[in-house]
Short mmCIF file of C-alpha atoms in Angstrom, two decimals:
data_model
loop_
_atom_site.label_atom_id
_atom_site.label_comp_id
_atom_site.label_asym_id
_atom_site.label_seq_id
_atom_site.Cartn_x
_atom_site.Cartn_y
_atom_site.Cartn_z
CA MET P 345 -60.61 -46.63 70.82
CA THR P 346 -64.18 -47.61 69.17
CA ASP P 347 -64.77 -49.93 66.38
CA GLN P 348 -65.61 -47.52 63.60
CA LYS P 349 -68.24 -50.03 61.98
CA ASN P 350 -69.96 -50.73 65.31
CA GLN P 351 -70.14 -47.18 66.43
CA PRO P 352 -73.17 -45.36 67.23
CA LYS P 353 -74.15 -42.36 65.44
CA VAL P 354 -72.87 -39.25 67.57
CA VAL P 355 -74.25 -35.83 67.32
CA VAL P 356 -72.84 -33.08 69.36
CA PHE P 357 -75.15 -30.03 69.65
CA SER P 358 -72.66 -26.94 70.74
CA THR P 359 -71.72 -23.47 70.50
CA PRO P 360 -68.21 -22.15 69.36
CA THR P 361 -67.80 -20.62 72.86
CA CYS P 362 -68.59 -23.28 74.93
CA SER P 363 -65.55 -24.85 76.78
CA PHE P 364 -67.32 -28.19 77.75
CA CYS P 365 -68.53 -28.40 74.11
CA ASN P 366 -64.97 -28.10 72.87
CA MET P 367 -63.39 -30.49 75.67
CA ALA P 368 -66.10 -33.21 74.42
CA LYS P 369 -65.28 -32.57 70.56
CA SER P 370 -61.39 -32.86 71.42
CA TYR P 371 -62.06 -36.04 73.49
CA PHE P 372 -63.98 -37.68 70.50
CA ARG P 373 -61.10 -36.71 68.04
CA GLU P 374 -58.60 -38.25 70.37
CA LYS P 375 -60.49 -41.56 70.75
CA GLY P 376 -61.25 -41.71 67.20
CA VAL P 377 -64.96 -41.27 67.55
CA LYS P 378 -66.60 -39.89 64.37
CA PHE P 379 -69.50 -37.32 65.31
CA THR P 380 -71.58 -34.60 63.54
CA ASP P 381 -71.24 -31.22 65.14
CA ILE P 382 -74.41 -29.01 65.21
CA ASP P 383 -73.80 -25.21 66.13
CA VAL P 384 -77.20 -24.45 67.60
CA SER P 385 -76.09 -20.49 67.79
CA ARG P 386 -76.51 -20.57 64.12
CA ASP P 387 -79.11 -23.14 63.22
CA GLN P 388 -82.48 -22.17 65.28
CA ALA P 389 -84.17 -25.41 64.28
CA ALA P 390 -81.60 -27.49 65.45
CA ALA P 391 -81.71 -25.71 68.96
CA ARG P 392 -85.43 -26.66 69.01
CA ASP P 393 -84.62 -29.99 67.95
CA MET P 394 -81.90 -30.08 70.77
CA VAL P 395 -84.52 -29.06 73.32
CA ARG P 396 -86.97 -31.56 72.36
CA ARG P 397 -84.76 -34.37 72.64
CA SER P 398 -82.92 -33.40 75.94
CA GLY P 399 -85.38 -30.84 77.68
CA GLN P 400 -82.02 -28.68 77.97
CA MET P 401 -81.17 -25.47 76.83
CA GLY P 402 -77.51 -25.74 77.83
CA VAL P 403 -74.98 -27.35 75.78
CA PRO P 404 -73.32 -29.62 74.93
CA VAL P 405 -76.11 -31.84 74.42
CA ILE P 406 -74.65 -35.21 72.93
CA ASP P 407 -76.68 -37.93 71.23
CA ILE P 408 -75.11 -41.19 71.01
CA GLY P 409 -77.06 -43.70 69.14
CA GLY P 410 -80.66 -42.13 70.44
CA LYS P 411 -79.23 -42.05 74.12
CA VAL P 412 -79.10 -38.35 75.39
CA VAL P 413 -76.23 -37.06 77.28
CA VAL P 414 -76.33 -33.80 78.77
CA GLY P 415 -72.89 -32.21 79.39
CA PHE P 416 -69.58 -33.63 79.10
CA ASN P 417 -70.12 -36.61 81.20
CA ARG P 418 -67.00 -38.66 80.18
CA PRO P 419 -68.13 -42.05 82.19
CA GLN P 420 -71.53 -41.94 80.50
CA ILE P 421 -70.25 -41.15 77.13
CA ASN P 422 -67.46 -44.12 77.73
CA SER P 423 -70.16 -46.35 78.66
CA LEU P 424 -72.50 -45.84 75.41
CA LEU P 425 -69.53 -45.91 73.14
CA GLY P 426 -67.82 -48.82 74.78
CA ILE P 427 -64.52 -47.15 75.69
CA LYS P 428 -62.14 -48.32 78.31
#
């Protein structure tokens, strides 16, 4: 579990029908990680922002303290959040 005070800002760019997005969000809830969920299927400006940050059109794109993770890459997410 991460220390809430020192946790970097986490933003998940997702869509409601994306199974990997839902797995990532469930994982964050399970680990006590606070995150902001942005539905890019409803927010075109956010979708453009996601592509600008990641160069990717696919979801999920997860921004952890300014570092971008494309897809639900658990080892990379754990490393960035300090999860054992």
